[in-house]
Amino acid sequence: MKPIILDTDPGVDDAMAIAYALAHPKLELLALTTVFGNTNVDATTRNASWLLDRFGARRVDVARGAATPLVQAPLPHSEFVHGADGIGGCYPVEPYALDSTARHASLHRLAAAEYIVEAARARPGEITLIAVGPMTNVAAALALEPELPSLLESLVVMGGALDEPGNVTPAAEANFFNDPHAADLLMGVEWPMTVVGLDVTHKIMIADSDLDRVGAQGGETGRLIRDTSRFYVDFYSTKGAARGEDREPACAMHDAAAVAYVVMPDAFETVSGPARAVPDGMAAGQLLVDRAGYTYATDHWQDRPSTAVCMAVDAERVRDDFLSRLTVAGGAQA
Ligand code: RIB
Ligand code: CA
C-alpha cells in the first residue's frame, strides 16, 4: 500500500477524494491536513474529522493548517459552490460526538505543515503528498524543511488550468487563485511533482445518475457522497462546467482525480516544462508552462525546474474506478 497524506479543504469533491482514498486497496491514508479554501479552516478541519467519522475510518490523523494564504490577502471562500458549511449543507445542526476511540477524535498536536515534515522525516522517500486545496501548507512545510522534496515519494497537486479556461476567472483555477504564491513556490523547486488541473478534471464529469447509484449501493459512505454532492451538482449544472441545455446534471470530481493519478498514473498524459503561477493582476493564479523551450529573455523563466502537468486522461477508466470503489459498501478502512 502506498502511504499518502491528503492536504485538503473539504469541500464536496474533497469528500469524494477522501472516500476514494479510504476505499482504494492500493492506498493507506495516514492523515488529512487541512487548509482554508472552500470554507474557513475551522470548518474544513471540523468537516475533515466528521467525514472520517461517517466513513468509518479510525486510523487517520487530522492536523489543522493555514487559515490564510502565504502573501496575498484572503479571498472569499467558495461556499457558493460547496454550501455554507463546505459540504453541501450536510454538517449536522445538532452537536455531533466523534467516535472517541478514533485518531481523528482529537486534532493532532502538530499543525499541518509540521505534521507533513515529521511524517516525511519518519518515513523518508515513502509518502506521497496529495494537495487538493490551496498549497499554503505544503509551502509552509517546505520552508520548515528544505529537504522535503527528497523526503517525499512524490507530490501531486490538484490545481491549475493550462489550455482549459479557469473556474474562478478566465485564467485561474480556484486552488491556484487562492494562493498563487504558494503554487509558484512549489513549482520552483526540483521534486517529483505532478499538477492535476482542469485540463483533465473537466473531462471526468460524474453524472447525477452515477451519484444516485453510489448513494444506493455504497452504504453509509455512498449515501454521504450522494447527499453532500446535491448542492455542488446544482452549481455545476447551472453555473459551472456541466451547464448546457441538453446535458444531464453532473459535477467534476477534481480532487478525486488527483488521487486517481496516484493509483493509475498511466491513465494520464502529461506535458513537462518550467511552470509558474501568475502572482497577481488580472491573470492572478494562471498556470503557465513553457512547452516551447524558450531561450529566456527574462529571469522570470531562468533556472526553473520542470513540472509535469496532466493534459489528457482516459476519463472512462478513471470514472469507472472511482465509481466502482465507491459502490462497494463500507469501503472505508476501519
Ligand atoms: O478548482 C477545483 C478545486 O477547488 C478543488 O480542489 C475544489 O475542492 C476547490 O478547492
Ligand atoms: Ca479541494
mmCIF file of C-alpha atoms and ligand atoms in Angstrom:
data_model
loop_
_atom_site.group_PDB
_atom_site.id
_atom_site.type_symbol
_atom_site.label_atom_id
_atom_site.label_comp_id
_atom_site.label_asym_id
_atom_site.label_seq_id
_atom_site.Cartn_x
_atom_site.Cartn_y
_atom_site.Cartn_z
ATOM 1 C CA MET A 1 0.000 0.000 0.000
ATOM 2 C CA LYS A 2 1.193 3.489 -0.812
ATOM 3 C CA PRO A 3 1.151 5.757 2.253
ATOM 4 C CA ILE A 4 -0.473 9.109 1.467
ATOM 5 C CA ILE A 5 -1.274 12.372 3.212
ATOM 6 C CA LEU A 6 -4.162 14.341 1.769
ATOM 7 C CA ASP A 7 -3.845 18.100 2.241
ATOM 8 C CA THR A 8 -7.427 19.222 1.834
ATOM 9 C CA ASP A 9 -10.158 21.872 2.256
ATOM 10 C CA PRO A 10 -13.343 19.761 2.492
ATOM 11 C CA GLY A 11 -15.145 20.573 0.263
ATOM 12 C CA VAL A 12 -17.577 18.322 -1.624
ATOM 13 C CA ASP A 13 -15.046 16.952 -4.130
ATOM 14 C CA ASP A 14 -12.537 16.732 -1.268
ATOM 15 C CA ALA A 15 -15.037 14.392 0.439
ATOM 16 C CA MET A 16 -15.071 12.323 -2.768
ATOM 17 C CA ALA A 17 -11.270 12.194 -2.712
ATOM 18 C CA ILE A 18 -11.204 11.134 0.944
ATOM 19 C CA ALA A 19 -13.785 8.382 0.381
ATOM 20 C CA TYR A 20 -11.923 7.176 -2.724
ATOM 21 C CA ALA A 21 -8.560 7.128 -0.910
ATOM 22 C CA LEU A 22 -10.069 5.178 2.001
ATOM 23 C CA ALA A 23 -11.727 2.701 -0.332
ATOM 24 C CA HIS A 24 -8.709 2.071 -2.545
ATOM 25 C CA PRO A 25 -6.751 -1.069 -1.647
ATOM 26 C CA LYS A 26 -3.513 0.414 -3.023
ATOM 27 C CA LEU A 27 -3.606 3.385 -0.623
ATOM 28 C CA GLU A 28 -3.026 3.862 3.067
ATOM 29 C CA LEU A 29 -4.417 7.235 4.134
ATOM 30 C CA LEU A 30 -2.252 8.449 7.015
ATOM 31 C CA ALA A 31 -3.691 11.896 7.585
ATOM 32 C CA LEU A 32 -5.838 14.751 6.446
ATOM 33 C CA THR A 33 -4.032 18.059 6.814
ATOM 34 C CA THR A 34 -6.462 20.917 6.462
ATOM 35 C CA VAL A 35 -6.350 24.321 4.861
ATOM 36 C CA PHE A 36 -8.697 27.238 4.137
ATOM 37 C CA GLY A 37 -10.296 27.295 0.696
ATOM 38 C CA ASN A 38 -13.791 26.023 0.089
ATOM 39 C CA THR A 39 -14.631 27.440 3.515
ATOM 40 C CA ASN A 40 -12.630 28.682 6.503
ATOM 41 C CA VAL A 41 -10.062 26.381 8.096
ATOM 42 C CA ASP A 42 -12.090 25.823 11.277
ATOM 43 C CA ALA A 43 -14.907 24.444 9.146
ATOM 44 C CA THR A 44 -12.664 22.436 6.796
ATOM 45 C CA THR A 45 -10.981 20.864 9.853
ATOM 46 C CA ARG A 46 -14.295 20.083 11.504
ATOM 47 C CA ASN A 47 -15.542 18.638 8.190
ATOM 48 C CA ALA A 48 -12.418 16.501 7.833
ATOM 49 C CA SER A 49 -12.969 14.836 11.218
ATOM 50 C CA TRP A 50 -16.684 14.453 10.661
ATOM 51 C CA LEU A 51 -16.233 12.889 7.227
ATOM 52 C CA LEU A 52 -13.708 10.378 8.588
ATOM 53 C CA ASP A 53 -16.163 9.515 11.333
ATOM 54 C CA ARG A 54 -19.021 8.994 8.928
ATOM 55 C CA PHE A 55 -16.830 6.991 6.540
ATOM 56 C CA GLY A 56 -15.913 4.662 9.406
ATOM 57 C CA ALA A 57 -12.179 5.444 9.297
ATOM 58 C CA ARG A 58 -10.436 5.236 12.664
ATOM 59 C CA ARG A 59 -6.708 5.378 11.986
ATOM 60 C CA VAL A 60 -6.375 8.686 10.157
ATOM 61 C CA ASP A 61 -4.862 11.756 11.819
ATOM 62 C CA VAL A 62 -6.257 15.251 11.314
ATOM 63 C CA ALA A 63 -3.868 18.195 11.563
ATOM 64 C CA ARG A 64 -5.116 21.743 11.197
ATOM 65 C CA GLY A 65 -3.292 24.052 8.802
ATOM 66 C CA ALA A 66 -3.256 27.515 7.300
ATOM 67 C CA ALA A 67 -6.146 29.932 7.702
ATOM 68 C CA THR A 68 -4.881 32.405 5.104
ATOM 69 C CA PRO A 69 -2.625 32.461 2.017
ATOM 70 C CA LEU A 70 1.135 32.972 2.170
ATOM 71 C CA VAL A 71 1.314 36.502 0.791
ATOM 72 C CA GLN A 72 -1.913 37.846 -0.661
ATOM 73 C CA ALA A 73 -4.959 38.976 1.306
ATOM 74 C CA PRO A 74 -7.509 36.195 1.795
ATOM 75 C CA LEU A 75 -10.216 35.950 -0.847
ATOM 76 C CA PRO A 76 -13.846 34.979 -0.216
ATOM 77 C CA HIS A 77 -14.287 31.227 0.355
ATOM 78 C CA SER A 78 -16.134 29.068 -2.192
ATOM 79 C CA GLU A 79 -19.311 28.484 -0.194
ATOM 80 C CA PHE A 80 -21.408 29.315 -3.256
ATOM 81 C CA VAL A 81 -20.009 26.118 -4.815
ATOM 82 C CA HIS A 82 -19.794 23.832 -1.769
ATOM 83 C CA GLY A 83 -22.544 25.159 0.513
ATOM 84 C CA ALA A 84 -22.360 27.359 3.612
ATOM 85 C CA ASP A 85 -20.776 24.536 5.653
ATOM 86 C CA GLY A 86 -18.451 23.473 2.808
ATOM 87 C CA ILE A 87 -20.125 20.067 2.450
ATOM 88 C CA GLY A 88 -23.413 20.790 0.758
ATOM 89 C CA GLY A 89 -25.408 21.597 3.906
ATOM 90 C CA CYS A 90 -24.855 18.123 5.389
ATOM 91 C CA TYR A 91 -22.898 19.020 8.526
ATOM 92 C CA PRO A 92 -25.232 18.229 11.461
ATOM 93 C CA VAL A 93 -27.056 21.087 13.118
ATOM 94 C CA GLU A 94 -27.180 19.223 16.430
ATOM 95 C CA PRO A 95 -23.911 18.707 18.367
ATOM 96 C CA TYR A 96 -22.083 15.683 16.963
ATOM 97 C CA ALA A 97 -19.933 13.366 19.078
ATOM 98 C CA LEU A 98 -16.999 11.855 17.189
ATOM 99 C CA ASP A 99 -16.008 8.251 17.889
ATOM 100 C CA SER A 100 -13.749 8.936 20.868
ATOM 101 C CA THR A 101 -11.566 5.904 20.137
ATOM 102 C CA ALA A 102 -10.669 7.119 16.634
ATOM 103 C CA ARG A 103 -7.491 9.108 15.906
ATOM 104 C CA HIS A 104 -9.415 11.964 14.311
ATOM 105 C CA ALA A 105 -11.441 12.499 17.510
ATOM 106 C CA SER A 106 -8.733 14.878 18.703
ATOM 107 C CA LEU A 107 -6.695 17.147 16.488
ATOM 108 C CA HIS A 108 -3.062 16.173 16.124
ATOM 109 C CA ARG A 109 -0.654 18.018 18.433
ATOM 110 C CA LEU A 110 1.222 19.235 15.350
ATOM 111 C CA ALA A 111 -0.110 21.786 12.894
ATOM 112 C CA ALA A 112 -0.406 20.679 9.255
ATOM 113 C CA ALA A 113 2.986 21.881 7.976
ATOM 114 C CA GLU A 114 4.847 20.404 10.944
ATOM 115 C CA TYR A 115 2.873 17.183 10.602
ATOM 116 C CA ILE A 116 3.872 16.827 6.949
ATOM 117 C CA VAL A 117 7.527 17.394 7.803
ATOM 118 C CA GLU A 118 7.532 14.960 10.748
ATOM 119 C CA ALA A 119 5.745 12.270 8.748
ATOM 120 C CA ALA A 120 8.148 12.645 5.817
ATOM 121 C CA ARG A 121 11.186 12.503 8.121
ATOM 122 C CA ALA A 122 9.825 9.394 9.833
ATOM 123 C CA ARG A 123 9.364 7.529 6.519
ATOM 124 C CA PRO A 124 11.892 9.072 4.112
ATOM 125 C CA GLY A 125 11.067 8.533 0.455
ATOM 126 C CA GLU A 126 7.823 6.689 1.162
ATOM 127 C CA ILE A 127 4.966 9.166 1.471
ATOM 128 C CA THR A 128 3.032 10.681 -1.405
ATOM 129 C CA LEU A 129 1.572 14.060 -0.520
ATOM 130 C CA ILE A 130 -1.614 14.868 -2.398
ATOM 131 C CA ALA A 131 -2.567 18.545 -2.046
ATOM 132 C CA VAL A 132 -6.133 19.289 -3.133
ATOM 133 C CA GLY A 133 -6.660 22.753 -1.692
ATOM 134 C CA PRO A 134 -4.630 25.977 -1.799
ATOM 135 C CA MET A 135 -0.982 24.889 -1.494
ATOM 136 C CA THR A 136 -0.197 27.026 1.563
ATOM 137 C CA ASN A 137 0.532 24.143 3.967
ATOM 138 C CA VAL A 138 2.910 22.486 1.524
ATOM 139 C CA ALA A 139 4.793 25.748 1.012
ATOM 140 C CA ALA A 140 4.985 26.185 4.796
ATOM 141 C CA ALA A 141 6.273 22.612 5.177
ATOM 142 C CA LEU A 142 8.945 23.312 2.556
ATOM 143 C CA ALA A 143 10.015 26.415 4.452
ATOM 144 C CA LEU A 144 10.373 24.322 7.622
ATOM 145 C CA GLU A 145 12.259 21.529 5.857
ATOM 146 C CA PRO A 146 14.055 22.441 2.624
ATOM 147 C CA GLU A 147 14.880 18.729 2.156
ATOM 148 C CA LEU A 148 11.170 17.893 1.909
ATOM 149 C CA PRO A 149 11.389 17.136 -1.849
ATOM 150 C CA SER A 150 13.805 14.284 -1.205
ATOM 151 C CA LEU A 151 11.896 13.081 1.863
ATOM 152 C CA LEU A 152 8.632 12.563 -0.054
ATOM 153 C CA GLU A 153 7.971 9.865 -2.628
ATOM 154 C CA SER A 154 6.148 12.464 -4.704
ATOM 155 C CA LEU A 155 3.850 15.483 -4.623
ATOM 156 C CA VAL A 156 0.618 15.547 -6.589
ATOM 157 C CA VAL A 157 -1.443 18.734 -6.558
ATOM 158 C CA MET A 158 -4.936 19.400 -7.812
ATOM 159 C CA GLY A 159 -4.956 22.824 -9.356
ATOM 160 C CA GLY A 160 -4.268 24.999 -12.334
ATOM 161 C CA ALA A 161 -5.677 25.259 -15.835
ATOM 162 C CA LEU A 162 -3.459 25.436 -18.905
ATOM 163 C CA ASP A 163 -5.462 25.101 -22.149
ATOM 164 C CA GLU A 164 -8.774 24.847 -20.293
ATOM 165 C CA PRO A 165 -10.330 28.128 -19.057
ATOM 166 C CA GLY A 166 -10.165 28.758 -15.311
ATOM 167 C CA ASN A 167 -13.081 28.149 -12.974
ATOM 168 C CA VAL A 168 -12.888 31.360 -10.944
ATOM 169 C CA THR A 169 -11.589 33.738 -13.599
ATOM 170 C CA PRO A 170 -10.960 33.178 -17.312
ATOM 171 C CA ALA A 171 -7.360 32.434 -16.348
ATOM 172 C CA ALA A 172 -7.364 30.813 -12.933
ATOM 173 C CA GLU A 173 -8.401 27.625 -11.218
ATOM 174 C CA ALA A 174 -9.559 28.018 -7.586
ATOM 175 C CA ASN A 175 -6.671 26.372 -5.700
ATOM 176 C CA PHE A 176 -4.079 28.367 -7.665
ATOM 177 C CA PHE A 177 -6.161 31.530 -7.371
ATOM 178 C CA ASN A 178 -6.467 31.179 -3.586
ATOM 179 C CA ASP A 179 -2.710 31.072 -3.083
ATOM 180 C CA PRO A 180 -0.762 31.716 -6.295
ATOM 181 C CA HIS A 181 2.453 32.464 -4.396
ATOM 182 C CA ALA A 182 2.389 29.017 -2.782
ATOM 183 C CA ALA A 183 1.725 27.307 -6.128
ATOM 184 C CA ASP A 184 4.524 29.258 -7.793
ATOM 185 C CA LEU A 185 6.932 28.480 -4.977
ATOM 186 C CA LEU A 186 6.288 24.732 -5.217
ATOM 187 C CA MET A 187 6.805 24.707 -8.980
ATOM 188 C CA GLY A 188 10.113 26.489 -8.487
ATOM 189 C CA VAL A 189 11.579 23.542 -6.583
ATOM 190 C CA GLU A 190 13.082 20.395 -8.041
ATOM 191 C CA TRP A 191 10.937 17.478 -6.910
ATOM 192 C CA PRO A 192 8.707 14.777 -8.327
ATOM 193 C CA MET A 193 5.648 16.996 -8.661
ATOM 194 C CA THR A 194 2.612 16.490 -10.881
ATOM 195 C CA VAL A 195 -0.158 19.015 -11.432
ATOM 196 C CA VAL A 196 -3.644 17.575 -11.980
ATOM 197 C CA GLY A 197 -5.672 20.547 -13.177
ATOM 198 C CA LEU A 198 -8.843 21.444 -15.008
ATOM 199 C CA ASP A 199 -7.378 20.249 -18.338
ATOM 200 C CA VAL A 200 -8.132 16.741 -17.097
ATOM 201 C CA THR A 201 -10.635 17.152 -14.249
ATOM 202 C CA HIS A 202 -13.195 18.821 -16.520
ATOM 203 C CA LYS A 203 -13.047 15.734 -18.737
ATOM 204 C CA ILE A 204 -14.076 13.375 -15.925
ATOM 205 C CA MET A 205 -17.594 14.513 -15.141
ATOM 206 C CA ILE A 206 -19.735 12.497 -12.737
ATOM 207 C CA ALA A 207 -23.407 12.369 -13.677
ATOM 208 C CA ASP A 208 -26.211 12.773 -11.166
ATOM 209 C CA SER A 209 -27.376 9.251 -12.023
ATOM 210 C CA ASP A 210 -23.891 7.920 -11.141
ATOM 211 C CA LEU A 211 -24.170 9.618 -7.770
ATOM 212 C CA ASP A 212 -27.629 8.104 -7.276
ATOM 213 C CA ARG A 213 -26.083 4.683 -7.851
ATOM 214 C CA VAL A 214 -23.274 5.447 -5.400
ATOM 215 C CA GLY A 215 -25.930 6.536 -2.875
ATOM 216 C CA ALA A 216 -27.995 3.386 -3.375
ATOM 217 C CA GLN A 217 -25.153 0.848 -3.440
ATOM 218 C CA GLY A 218 -22.290 2.411 -1.498
ATOM 219 C CA GLY A 219 -23.519 2.013 2.067
ATOM 220 C CA GLU A 220 -23.066 4.886 4.528
ATOM 221 C CA THR A 221 -20.112 6.295 2.560
ATOM 222 C CA GLY A 222 -22.091 6.243 -0.675
ATOM 223 C CA ARG A 223 -25.117 7.866 0.938
ATOM 224 C CA LEU A 224 -22.973 10.661 2.296
ATOM 225 C CA ILE A 225 -21.259 11.269 -1.049
ATOM 226 C CA ARG A 226 -24.697 11.399 -2.677
ATOM 227 C CA ASP A 227 -26.078 13.815 -0.082
ATOM 228 C CA THR A 228 -23.093 16.169 0.096
ATOM 229 C CA SER A 229 -22.944 16.461 -3.705
ATOM 230 C CA ARG A 230 -26.507 17.716 -4.368
ATOM 231 C CA PHE A 231 -25.742 21.421 -3.877
ATOM 232 C CA TYR A 232 -22.470 21.032 -5.825
ATOM 233 C CA VAL A 233 -24.152 19.294 -8.780
ATOM 234 C CA ASP A 234 -26.707 22.070 -8.835
ATOM 235 C CA PHE A 235 -23.910 24.669 -9.037
ATOM 236 C CA TYR A 236 -22.125 22.774 -11.805
ATOM 237 C CA SER A 237 -25.281 22.279 -13.810
ATOM 238 C CA THR A 238 -26.408 25.890 -13.631
ATOM 239 C CA LYS A 239 -23.171 27.897 -13.485
ATOM 240 C CA GLY A 240 -20.182 25.540 -13.801
ATOM 241 C CA ALA A 241 -18.560 23.279 -16.387
ATOM 242 C CA ALA A 242 -21.564 20.922 -16.691
ATOM 243 C CA ARG A 243 -24.097 23.545 -17.767
ATOM 244 C CA GLY A 244 -25.853 23.169 -21.107
ATOM 245 C CA GLU A 245 -29.471 22.676 -22.070
ATOM 246 C CA ASP A 246 -29.281 19.051 -23.125
ATOM 247 C CA ARG A 247 -26.873 17.862 -20.517
ATOM 248 C CA GLU A 248 -27.671 15.603 -17.620
ATOM 249 C CA PRO A 249 -26.830 17.295 -14.295
ATOM 250 C CA ALA A 250 -23.244 16.423 -13.391
ATOM 251 C CA CYS A 251 -20.210 17.658 -11.469
ATOM 252 C CA ALA A 252 -16.429 17.459 -11.559
ATOM 253 C CA MET A 253 -14.625 15.102 -9.148
ATOM 254 C CA HIS A 254 -11.493 17.325 -9.218
ATOM 255 C CA ASP A 255 -9.753 16.212 -6.029
ATOM 256 C CA ALA A 256 -10.553 12.546 -6.560
ATOM 257 C CA ALA A 257 -8.757 12.827 -9.918
ATOM 258 C CA ALA A 258 -5.534 13.690 -8.068
ATOM 259 C CA VAL A 259 -5.994 10.519 -6.011
ATOM 260 C CA ALA A 260 -6.652 8.598 -9.233
ATOM 261 C CA TYR A 261 -3.366 9.899 -10.650
ATOM 262 C CA VAL A 262 -1.528 8.281 -7.728
ATOM 263 C CA VAL A 263 -3.122 4.871 -8.256
ATOM 264 C CA MET A 264 -3.181 4.855 -12.080
ATOM 265 C CA PRO A 265 -0.700 7.388 -13.488
ATOM 266 C CA ASP A 266 -0.778 5.547 -16.817
ATOM 267 C CA ALA A 267 -4.360 6.765 -17.323
ATOM 268 C CA PHE A 268 -2.973 10.312 -17.661
ATOM 269 C CA GLU A 269 -0.753 12.065 -20.211
ATOM 270 C CA THR A 270 1.446 14.908 -19.086
ATOM 271 C CA VAL A 271 3.482 17.700 -20.583
ATOM 272 C CA SER A 272 6.543 18.919 -18.732
ATOM 273 C CA GLY A 273 8.341 22.187 -18.612
ATOM 274 C CA PRO A 274 9.220 25.133 -16.412
ATOM 275 C CA ALA A 275 5.952 26.199 -14.781
ATOM 276 C CA ARG A 276 4.787 29.319 -12.999
ATOM 277 C CA ALA A 277 1.658 30.718 -11.360
ATOM 278 C CA VAL A 278 0.915 34.387 -12.076
ATOM 279 C CA PRO A 279 1.079 36.076 -8.643
ATOM 280 C CA ASP A 280 -1.317 38.992 -9.095
ATOM 281 C CA GLY A 281 -3.154 41.229 -11.533
ATOM 282 C CA MET A 282 -5.926 40.300 -13.932
ATOM 283 C CA ALA A 283 -4.414 36.860 -14.601
ATOM 284 C CA ALA A 284 -3.659 36.089 -10.943
ATOM 285 C CA GLY A 285 -3.493 32.350 -10.372
ATOM 286 C CA GLN A 286 -2.985 31.476 -14.026
ATOM 287 C CA LEU A 287 -0.792 28.433 -14.638
ATOM 288 C CA LEU A 288 1.861 28.976 -17.300
ATOM 289 C CA VAL A 289 4.102 26.219 -18.658
ATOM 290 C CA ASP A 290 6.923 26.656 -21.130
ATOM 291 C CA ARG A 291 6.190 23.969 -23.710
ATOM 292 C CA ALA A 292 8.348 25.567 -26.405
ATOM 293 C CA GLY A 293 11.747 25.637 -24.724
ATOM 294 C CA TYR A 294 12.292 29.386 -24.970
ATOM 295 C CA THR A 295 15.732 30.878 -24.661
ATOM 296 C CA TYR A 296 14.823 33.175 -21.894
ATOM 297 C CA ALA A 297 14.974 36.900 -22.188
ATOM 298 C CA THR A 298 13.740 37.457 -18.631
ATOM 299 C CA ASP A 299 14.844 35.979 -15.339
ATOM 300 C CA HIS A 300 11.216 35.001 -14.563
ATOM 301 C CA TRP A 301 11.856 31.806 -16.509
ATOM 302 C CA GLN A 302 15.515 31.104 -15.929
ATOM 303 C CA ASP A 303 16.647 28.107 -13.892
ATOM 304 C CA ARG A 304 13.126 26.830 -13.280
ATOM 305 C CA PRO A 305 12.853 23.063 -12.850
ATOM 306 C CA SER A 306 10.460 21.015 -14.934
ATOM 307 C CA THR A 307 6.958 20.288 -13.605
ATOM 308 C CA ALA A 308 4.637 17.644 -15.086
ATOM 309 C CA VAL A 309 1.129 18.872 -15.898
ATOM 310 C CA CYS A 310 -1.682 16.472 -16.836
ATOM 311 C CA MET A 311 -3.235 17.340 -20.190
ATOM 312 C CA ALA A 312 -5.108 14.185 -21.242
ATOM 313 C CA VAL A 313 -6.835 11.388 -19.393
ATOM 314 C CA ASP A 314 -8.588 8.110 -20.002
ATOM 315 C CA ALA A 315 -11.696 9.580 -18.399
ATOM 316 C CA GLU A 316 -13.759 6.427 -18.647
ATOM 317 C CA ARG A 317 -11.148 4.360 -16.839
ATOM 318 C CA VAL A 318 -10.764 6.901 -14.039
ATOM 319 C CA ARG A 319 -14.503 7.433 -13.675
ATOM 320 C CA ASP A 320 -15.171 3.682 -13.629
ATOM 321 C CA ASP A 321 -12.540 3.056 -10.983
ATOM 322 C CA PHE A 322 -13.817 5.908 -8.814
ATOM 323 C CA LEU A 323 -17.444 4.809 -9.081
ATOM 324 C CA SER A 324 -16.746 1.133 -8.589
ATOM 325 C CA ARG A 325 -14.717 1.775 -5.417
ATOM 326 C CA LEU A 326 -17.485 3.924 -4.007
ATOM 327 C CA THR A 327 -20.254 1.481 -4.826
ATOM 328 C CA VAL A 328 -18.583 -1.191 -2.697
ATOM 329 C CA ALA A 329 -20.490 -0.639 0.507
ATOM 330 C CA GLY A 330 -18.494 0.325 3.573
ATOM 331 C CA GLY A 331 -15.314 0.891 1.605
ATOM 332 C CA ALA A 332 -13.533 2.673 4.457
ATOM 333 C CA GLN A 333 -10.524 1.345 6.363
ATOM 334 C CA ALA A 334 -11.520 0.584 9.944
HETATM 335 O O1 RIB B 1 -10.867 24.031 -8.728
HETATM 336 C C1 RIB B 1 -11.217 22.880 -8.039
HETATM 337 C C2 RIB B 1 -10.600 22.868 -6.664
HETATM 338 O O2 RIB B 1 -11.065 23.992 -5.921
HETATM 339 C C3 RIB B 1 -10.955 21.658 -5.841
HETATM 340 O O3 RIB B 1 -9.883 21.334 -5.007
HETATM 341 C C4 RIB B 1 -12.125 22.149 -5.035
HETATM 342 O O4 RIB B 1 -12.300 21.392 -3.856
HETATM 343 C C5 RIB B 1 -11.753 23.577 -4.774
HETATM 344 O O5 RIB B 1 -10.918 23.632 -3.656
HETATM 345 CA CA CA B 2 -10.317 20.927 -2.611
#
